[in-house]
Amino acid sequence: MIRVPKVFYTQPDGTERVVEAVAGDSVMQTAVRNGVTGILGQCGGELSCATCHVFLDGGYDFPPVSEDEDDMLDVAATDRADNSRLSCQLVLSDGQEVHVTIPEAQL
């Protein structure tokens, strides 16, 4: 039985929104498609804008930060942390539940 992935988006004020996702989509695509406030994804997931910066809450089985993602996180509007990721690089799989916190600013 295939389980639908879910993303738990926590806003800077602590409010949370849970969104059912599609396996193979990114955390950013899911946010934009569902009108989640605070994730802009201006470059459409091309790893060139850092407007989908999130703080990944917990250890998940995602690939490590690439050199290109690392470079973009350096120019994110909100200071990066150890758990900073670009949500366009976080591709969801069946049954996965991911918790992210959205930073105060993306621009």
PDB file of C-alpha atoms in Angstrom:
ATOM      1  CA  MET A   1       0.000   0.000   0.000  1.00  0.00           C
ATOM      2  CA  ILE A   2       1.427   3.358  -1.041  1.00  0.00           C
ATOM      3  CA  ARG A   3       1.202   6.121   1.529  1.00  0.00           C
ATOM      4  CA  VAL A   4       0.962   9.749   0.474  1.00  0.00           C
ATOM      5  CA  PRO A   5       3.887  11.930   1.578  1.00  0.00           C
ATOM      6  CA  LYS A   6       3.048  14.788   3.939  1.00  0.00           C
ATOM      7  CA  VAL A   7       4.878  18.025   4.610  1.00  0.00           C
ATOM      8  CA  PHE A   8       4.431  19.898   7.880  1.00  0.00           C
ATOM      9  CA  TYR A   9       5.218  23.585   7.291  1.00  0.00           C
ATOM     10  CA  THR A  10       5.787  25.684  10.425  1.00  0.00           C
ATOM     11  CA  GLN A  11       5.583  29.447   9.974  1.00  0.00           C
ATOM     12  CA  PRO A  12       7.906  31.816  11.883  1.00  0.00           C
ATOM     13  CA  ASP A  13       5.022  32.562  14.298  1.00  0.00           C
ATOM     14  CA  GLY A  14       4.675  28.864  15.134  1.00  0.00           C
ATOM     15  CA  THR A  15       1.499  28.093  13.196  1.00  0.00           C
ATOM     16  CA  GLU A  16       1.640  24.824  11.306  1.00  0.00           C
ATOM     17  CA  ARG A  17       0.060  23.673   8.071  1.00  0.00           C
ATOM     18  CA  VAL A  18       0.060  20.055   6.922  1.00  0.00           C
ATOM     19  CA  VAL A  19      -0.069  19.402   3.181  1.00  0.00           C
ATOM     20  CA  GLU A  20      -0.411  16.089   1.368  1.00  0.00           C
ATOM     21  CA  ALA A  21       2.207  15.874  -1.352  1.00  0.00           C
ATOM     22  CA  VAL A  22       3.010  13.837  -4.442  1.00  0.00           C
ATOM     23  CA  ALA A  23       5.958  11.450  -4.360  1.00  0.00           C
ATOM     24  CA  GLY A  24       8.676  12.802  -6.652  1.00  0.00           C
ATOM     25  CA  ASP A  25       7.755  16.438  -6.040  1.00  0.00           C
ATOM     26  CA  SER A  26       9.950  18.690  -3.936  1.00  0.00           C
ATOM     27  CA  VAL A  27       9.020  20.360  -0.671  1.00  0.00           C
ATOM     28  CA  MET A  28       9.134  23.670  -2.614  1.00  0.00           C
ATOM     29  CA  GLN A  29       6.815  22.462  -5.409  1.00  0.00           C
ATOM     30  CA  THR A  30       4.351  21.209  -2.819  1.00  0.00           C
ATOM     31  CA  ALA A  31       4.406  24.554  -0.988  1.00  0.00           C
ATOM     32  CA  VAL A  32       3.945  26.663  -4.118  1.00  0.00           C
ATOM     33  CA  ARG A  33       1.172  24.436  -5.487  1.00  0.00           C
ATOM     34  CA  ASN A  34      -0.707  24.655  -2.188  1.00  0.00           C
ATOM     35  CA  GLY A  35      -0.172  28.368  -1.487  1.00  0.00           C
ATOM     36  CA  VAL A  36       2.016  27.918   1.575  1.00  0.00           C
ATOM     37  CA  THR A  37       3.080  31.374   2.746  1.00  0.00           C
ATOM     38  CA  GLY A  38       6.801  32.100   2.912  1.00  0.00           C
ATOM     39  CA  ILE A  39       8.171  29.763   0.245  1.00  0.00           C
ATOM     40  CA  LEU A  40       8.493  31.681  -3.001  1.00  0.00           C
ATOM     41  CA  GLY A  41      10.501  29.443  -5.314  1.00  0.00           C
ATOM     42  CA  GLN A  42      11.138  32.309  -7.720  1.00  0.00           C
ATOM     43  CA  CYS A  43      13.527  30.308  -9.916  1.00  0.00           C
ATOM     44  CA  GLY A  44      11.138  27.352 -10.173  1.00  0.00           C
ATOM     45  CA  GLY A  45      13.543  24.943  -8.537  1.00  0.00           C
ATOM     46  CA  GLU A  46      16.571  25.713 -10.699  1.00  0.00           C
ATOM     47  CA  LEU A  47      18.845  26.241  -7.674  1.00  0.00           C
ATOM     48  CA  SER A  48      19.470  29.893  -8.481  1.00  0.00           C
ATOM     49  CA  CYS A  49      17.513  32.096  -6.051  1.00  0.00           C
ATOM     50  CA  ALA A  50      17.402  30.760  -2.430  1.00  0.00           C
ATOM     51  CA  THR A  51      13.772  31.933  -2.013  1.00  0.00           C
ATOM     52  CA  CYS A  52      12.772  28.442  -0.881  1.00  0.00           C
ATOM     53  CA  HIS A  53      15.128  28.326   2.112  1.00  0.00           C
ATOM     54  CA  VAL A  54      13.789  26.244   5.020  1.00  0.00           C
ATOM     55  CA  PHE A  55      15.070  24.790   8.261  1.00  0.00           C
ATOM     56  CA  LEU A  56      14.758  20.999   8.091  1.00  0.00           C
ATOM     57  CA  ASP A  57      13.446  19.743  11.418  1.00  0.00           C
ATOM     58  CA  GLY A  58      14.864  16.299  12.099  1.00  0.00           C
ATOM     59  CA  GLY A  59      16.990  13.786  10.281  1.00  0.00           C
ATOM     60  CA  TYR A  60      15.581  12.633   6.977  1.00  0.00           C
ATOM     61  CA  ASP A  61      16.937  10.531   4.172  1.00  0.00           C
ATOM     62  CA  PHE A  62      17.729  13.323   1.734  1.00  0.00           C
ATOM     63  CA  PRO A  63      20.964  13.653  -0.222  1.00  0.00           C
ATOM     64  CA  PRO A  64      23.544  15.873   1.465  1.00  0.00           C
ATOM     65  CA  VAL A  65      23.816  19.549   0.560  1.00  0.00           C
ATOM     66  CA  SER A  66      25.519  19.900  -2.825  1.00  0.00           C
ATOM     67  CA  GLU A  67      28.186  22.501  -3.519  1.00  0.00           C
ATOM     68  CA  ASP A  68      25.700  24.561  -5.571  1.00  0.00           C
ATOM     69  CA  GLU A  69      23.066  24.416  -2.828  1.00  0.00           C
ATOM     70  CA  ASP A  70      25.706  25.349  -0.259  1.00  0.00           C
ATOM     71  CA  ASP A  71      26.675  28.410  -2.320  1.00  0.00           C
ATOM     72  CA  MET A  72      23.029  29.526  -2.613  1.00  0.00           C
ATOM     73  CA  LEU A  73      22.410  29.083   1.121  1.00  0.00           C
ATOM     74  CA  ASP A  74      25.247  31.559   1.713  1.00  0.00           C
ATOM     75  CA  VAL A  75      23.164  34.284   0.014  1.00  0.00           C
ATOM     76  CA  ALA A  76      19.777  33.428   1.549  1.00  0.00           C
ATOM     77  CA  ALA A  77      17.923  36.397   3.067  1.00  0.00           C
ATOM     78  CA  THR A  78      17.795  34.733   6.484  1.00  0.00           C
ATOM     79  CA  ASP A  79      21.059  33.567   8.015  1.00  0.00           C
ATOM     80  CA  ARG A  80      21.661  29.900   7.438  1.00  0.00           C
ATOM     81  CA  ALA A  81      21.784  27.342  10.220  1.00  0.00           C
ATOM     82  CA  ASP A  82      23.133  23.798  10.434  1.00  0.00           C
ATOM     83  CA  ASN A  83      19.733  22.503   9.303  1.00  0.00           C
ATOM     84  CA  SER A  84      19.239  24.985   6.436  1.00  0.00           C
ATOM     85  CA  ARG A  85      18.208  23.520   3.099  1.00  0.00           C
ATOM     86  CA  LEU A  86      16.702  24.773  -0.131  1.00  0.00           C
ATOM     87  CA  SER A  87      13.315  23.096  -0.308  1.00  0.00           C
ATOM     88  CA  CYS A  88      13.611  22.669  -4.088  1.00  0.00           C
ATOM     89  CA  GLN A  89      16.338  20.106  -3.376  1.00  0.00           C
ATOM     90  CA  LEU A  90      14.217  18.029  -0.983  1.00  0.00           C
ATOM     91  CA  VAL A  91      12.420  15.480  -3.173  1.00  0.00           C
ATOM     92  CA  LEU A  92       9.688  13.537  -1.411  1.00  0.00           C
ATOM     93  CA  SER A  93       9.179   9.781  -1.468  1.00  0.00           C
ATOM     94  CA  ASP A  94       6.148   7.584  -0.728  1.00  0.00           C
ATOM     95  CA  GLY A  95       5.005   7.726   2.877  1.00  0.00           C
ATOM     96  CA  GLN A  96       7.587  10.304   3.901  1.00  0.00           C
ATOM     97  CA  GLU A  97       6.598  12.868   6.532  1.00  0.00           C
ATOM     98  CA  VAL A  98       8.815  15.937   6.544  1.00  0.00           C
ATOM     99  CA  HIS A  99       8.775  18.821   9.012  1.00  0.00           C
ATOM    100  CA  VAL A 100      10.243  22.170   7.947  1.00  0.00           C
ATOM    101  CA  THR A 101      10.264  25.627   9.486  1.00  0.00           C
ATOM    102  CA  ILE A 102       9.993  28.618   7.176  1.00  0.00           C
ATOM    103  CA  PRO A 103      12.377  31.511   7.925  1.00  0.00           C
ATOM    104  CA  GLU A 104      11.282  35.084   8.633  1.00  0.00           C
ATOM    105  CA  ALA A 105      12.313  36.362   5.182  1.00  0.00           C
ATOM    106  CA  GLN A 106      13.124  35.016   1.713  1.00  0.00           C
ATOM    107  CA  LEU A 107      14.009  38.303  -0.016  1.00  0.00           C
TER     108      LEU A 107
END
